[in-house]
């Protein structure tokens, strides 16, 4: 194969690769822009069904409920810890009195 034909084929392949690369980059950019627009559209549609103020009120109610749940959970865990510690102390007393009685 003559050298000039080889150079022509390589140049054509590299040119086609560059063209394809630019087209694919452009397609990725368009897809990103379309995704951003659809996210904005979803937000606008959501605003039609629930205003920002209503959303904030609902979020505040949710967080207040979660806070109460957390306080109750903490109380029960703390109360159980206290009960367990008392039971362990009583158990140690009984074990100690049994050991003293046996000796």
Coordinates of N, CA and C in Angstrom, one line a residue:
X1 N 0.9 -1.2 0.0 CA 0.0 0.0 0.0 C 0.9 1.2 0.0
X2 N 0.6 2.2 -0.9 CA 1.5 3.4 -0.9 C 1.3 4.2 0.4
X3 N 2.4 4.9 0.7 CA 2.4 5.7 1.9 C 1.4 6.8 1.9
X4 N 1.2 7.5 0.8 CA 0.2 8.6 0.8 C -1.2 8.1 1.0
X5 N -1.5 6.8 0.6 CA -2.9 6.3 0.8 C -3.0 5.9 2.3
X6 N -1.9 5.4 2.9 CA -1.9 5.1 4.3 C -2.2 6.3 5.2
X7 N -1.5 7.4 4.9 CA -1.7 8.7 5.6 C -3.1 9.2 5.4
X8 N -3.6 9.1 4.2 CA -5.0 9.5 3.9 C -6.0 8.8 4.8
X9 N -5.9 7.4 4.9 CA -6.8 6.6 5.7 C -6.7 7.0 7.1
X10 N -5.5 7.1 7.7 CA -5.3 7.5 9.1 C -5.9 8.9 9.3
X11 N -5.7 9.8 8.5 CA -6.2 11.2 8.6 C -7.8 11.1 8.6
X12 N -8.3 10.4 7.7 CA -9.8 10.2 7.6 C -10.3 9.6 8.9
X13 N -9.7 8.6 9.4 CA -10.1 7.9 10.7 C -10.1 8.9 11.8
X14 N -9.0 9.6 12.0 CA -8.8 10.6 13.1 C -9.8 11.7 12.9
X15 N -10.1 12.2 11.7 CA -11.1 13.2 11.5 C -12.5 12.7 11.9
X16 N -12.8 11.5 11.5 CA -14.1 11.0 11.8 C -14.2 10.8 13.4
X17 N -13.1 10.3 14.0 CA -13.1 10.2 15.5 C -13.3 11.5 16.2
X18 N -12.7 12.6 15.7 CA -12.9 13.9 16.3 C -14.3 14.4 16.1
X19 N -14.8 14.2 14.9 CA -16.2 14.6 14.7 C -17.2 13.9 15.6
X20 N -17.0 12.6 15.7 CA -17.9 11.7 16.5 C -17.7 12.2 18.0
X21 N -16.5 12.5 18.4 CA -16.3 12.9 19.8 C -17.0 14.2 20.1
X22 N -16.9 15.2 19.2 CA -17.6 16.5 19.4 C -19.1 16.3 19.4
X23 N -19.6 15.4 18.6 CA -21.1 15.2 18.6 C -21.5 14.5 19.9
X24 N -20.7 13.6 20.4 CA -21.1 12.9 21.6 C -21.1 13.9 22.8
X25 N -20.0 14.8 22.8 CA -19.9 15.8 23.9 C -21.1 16.7 23.8
X26 N -21.5 17.1 22.6 CA -22.7 18.0 22.4 C -23.9 17.3 22.9
X27 N -24.1 16.0 22.6 CA -25.3 15.2 23.1 C -25.3 15.1 24.6
X28 N -24.2 15.0 25.2 CA -24.1 14.9 26.7 C -24.5 16.2 27.3
X29 N -24.0 17.3 26.7 CA -24.4 18.7 27.2 C -25.9 18.9 27.1
X30 N -26.5 18.5 25.9 CA -27.9 18.7 25.8 C -28.7 17.9 26.8
X31 N -28.2 16.7 27.0 CA -28.9 15.8 28.0 C -28.9 16.4 29.4
X32 N -27.7 17.0 29.8 CA -27.6 17.6 31.1 C -28.5 18.8 31.2
X33 N -28.6 19.6 30.1 CA -29.5 20.8 30.1 C -31.0 20.3 30.2
X34 N -31.3 19.3 29.5 CA -32.7 18.8 29.5 C -33.0 18.3 30.9
X35 N -32.1 17.6 31.6 CA -32.3 17.1 32.9 C -32.5 18.3 33.9
X36 N -31.7 19.3 33.8 CA -31.9 20.5 34.6 C -33.3 21.1 34.4
X37 N -33.7 21.2 33.2 CA -35.0 21.8 32.9 C -36.1 21.0 33.5
X38 N -36.0 19.7 33.4 CA -37.1 18.8 33.9 C -37.1 18.9 35.4
X39 N -36.0 19.1 36.1 CA -36.0 19.2 37.5 C -36.7 20.5 37.9
X40 N -36.4 21.6 37.2 CA -37.1 22.9 37.4 C -38.6 22.8 37.2
X41 N -39.0 22.0 36.2 CA -40.4 21.8 35.9 C -41.1 21.1 37.0
X42 N -40.4 20.0 37.5 CA -41.0 19.3 38.6 C -41.2 20.2 39.9
X43 N -40.3 21.1 40.1 CA -40.4 22.0 41.3 C -41.6 22.9 41.0
X44 N -41.7 23.4 39.8 CA -42.8 24.3 39.5 C -44.2 23.6 39.6
X45 N -44.2 22.4 39.2 CA -45.4 21.6 39.3 C -45.8 21.3 40.7
X46 N -44.8 21.1 41.5 CA -45.0 20.8 43.0 C -45.5 22.1 43.7
X47 N -45.1 23.2 43.2 CA -45.5 24.5 43.8 C -47.0 24.7 43.6
X48 N -47.5 24.2 42.5 CA -48.9 24.3 42.2 C -49.8 23.5 43.2
X49 N -49.3 22.4 43.7 CA -50.0 21.5 44.6 C -49.8 21.9 46.1
X50 N -48.6 22.4 46.4 CA -48.2 22.7 47.8 C -47.4 23.9 47.8
X51 N -47.9 25.0 48.5 CA -47.1 26.2 48.5 C -45.9 26.0 49.4
X52 N -45.0 26.9 49.3 CA -43.8 26.9 50.1 C -44.1 27.0 51.6
X53 N -45.1 27.9 51.9 CA -45.5 28.1 53.3 C -46.1 26.8 53.9
X54 N -47.0 26.1 53.1 CA -47.6 24.9 53.5 C -46.5 23.8 53.7
X55 N -45.6 23.8 52.8 CA -44.5 22.8 52.9 C -43.7 23.0 54.2
X56 N -43.4 24.3 54.5 CA -42.6 24.6 55.8 C -43.4 24.3 57.0
X57 N -44.7 24.5 57.0 CA -45.6 24.1 58.1 C -45.5 22.6 58.3
X58 N -45.7 21.9 57.2 CA -45.7 20.4 57.4 C -44.3 19.9 57.8
X59 N -43.3 20.5 57.3 CA -41.9 20.1 57.8 C -41.7 20.4 59.3
X60 N -42.2 21.5 59.7 CA -42.1 21.9 61.2 C -42.9 20.9 62.0
X61 N -44.1 20.5 61.6 CA -44.9 19.5 62.3 C -44.1 18.2 62.3
X62 N -43.6 17.8 61.2 CA -42.8 16.5 61.2 C -41.6 16.5 62.1
X63 N -40.9 17.6 62.1 CA -39.7 17.7 63.0 C -40.1 17.8 64.5
X64 N -41.2 18.4 64.8 CA -41.7 18.4 66.1 C -42.1 17.0 66.6
X65 N -42.8 16.3 65.7 CA -43.2 14.9 66.0 C -41.9 14.1 66.2
X66 N -41.0 14.2 65.4 CA -39.7 13.5 65.5 C -39.0 13.8 66.8
X67 N -39.0 15.1 67.2 CA -38.4 15.5 68.4 C -39.1 14.9 69.6
X68 N -40.4 14.9 69.6 CA -41.2 14.3 70.7 C -40.9 12.8 70.8
X69 N -40.8 12.1 69.6 CA -40.5 10.7 69.6 C -39.1 10.5 70.2
X70 N -38.1 11.3 69.8 CA -36.8 11.2 70.3 C -36.7 11.4 71.8
X71 N -37.5 12.3 72.4 CA -37.5 12.6 73.8 C -38.1 11.4 74.5
X72 N -39.2 10.8 74.0 CA -39.8 9.6 74.6 C -38.9 8.4 74.6
X73 N -38.2 8.3 73.4 CA -37.3 7.2 73.3 C -36.1 7.3 74.3
X74 N -35.6 8.5 74.4 CA -34.5 8.8 75.3 C -34.9 8.5 76.7
X75 N -36.2 8.9 77.1 CA -36.7 8.7 78.5 C -36.8 7.2 78.8
X76 N -37.3 6.4 77.8 CA -37.5 5.0 78.0 C -36.1 4.3 78.1
X77 N -35.2 4.7 77.3 CA -33.9 4.1 77.3 C -33.2 4.4 78.7
X78 N -33.3 5.7 79.1 CA -32.7 6.1 80.3 C -33.4 5.4 81.5
X79 N -34.7 5.3 81.5 CA -35.4 4.6 82.5 C -35.0 3.1 82.6
X80 N -34.9 2.5 81.5 CA -34.5 1.1 81.5 C -33.1 0.9 82.0
X81 N -32.2 1.9 81.6 CA -30.8 1.8 82.1 C -30.8 1.9 83.6
X82 N -31.6 2.8 84.2 CA -31.7 3.0 85.6 C -32.2 1.7 86.3
X83 N -33.3 1.1 85.7 CA -33.8 -0.1 86.2 C -32.8 -1.3 86.2
X84 N -32.1 -1.4 85.1 CA -31.1 -2.4 85.0 C -30.0 -2.2 86.0
X85 N -29.5 -1.0 86.2 CA -28.5 -0.7 87.2 C -29.0 -1.1 88.6
X86 N -30.2 -0.8 88.9 CA -30.8 -1.1 90.2 C -30.9 -2.6 90.4
X87 N -31.3 -3.3 89.4 CA -31.4 -4.8 89.5 C -30.0 -5.4 89.6
X88 N -29.0 -4.9 88.9 CA -27.7 -5.4 89.1 C -27.1 -5.2 90.5
X89 N -27.4 -4.0 91.1 CA -27.0 -3.7 92.4 C -27.7 -4.7 93.4
X90 N -29.0 -4.9 93.2 CA -29.7 -5.9 94.1 C -29.1 -7.3 94.0
X91 N -28.8 -7.6 92.7 CA -28.3 -9.0 92.5 C -26.9 -9.1 93.2
X92 N -26.1 -8.1 93.1 CA -24.8 -8.1 93.7 C -24.9 -8.2 95.3
X93 N -26.0 -7.5 95.8 CA -26.2 -7.6 97.2 C -26.6 -9.0 97.6
X94 N -27.5 -9.6 96.8 CA -27.9 -11.0 97.2 C -26.7 -12.0 97.0
X95 N -25.9 -11.8 96.0 CA -24.8 -12.7 95.8 C -23.8 -12.5 97.0
X96 N -23.6 -11.3 97.4 CA -22.7 -11.0 98.5 C -23.2 -11.6 99.8
X97 N -24.5 -11.4 100.0 CA -25.1 -12.0 101.3 C -25.1 -13.5 101.2
X98 N -25.3 -14.1 100.0 CA -25.2 -15.6 99.9 C -23.7 -16.0 100.2
X99 N -22.8 -15.3 99.6 CA -21.4 -15.6 99.9 C -21.0 -15.5 101.3
X100 N -21.5 -14.5 102.0 CA -21.2 -14.2 103.4 C -21.9 -15.3 104.2
X101 N -23.1 -15.8 103.9 CA -23.8 -16.8 104.6 C -23.2 -18.1 104.5
X102 N -22.6 -18.4 103.4 CA -22.0 -19.8 103.1 C -20.7 -19.9 103.9
X103 N -19.9 -18.8 103.9 CA -18.6 -18.9 104.6 C -18.9 -18.9 106.0

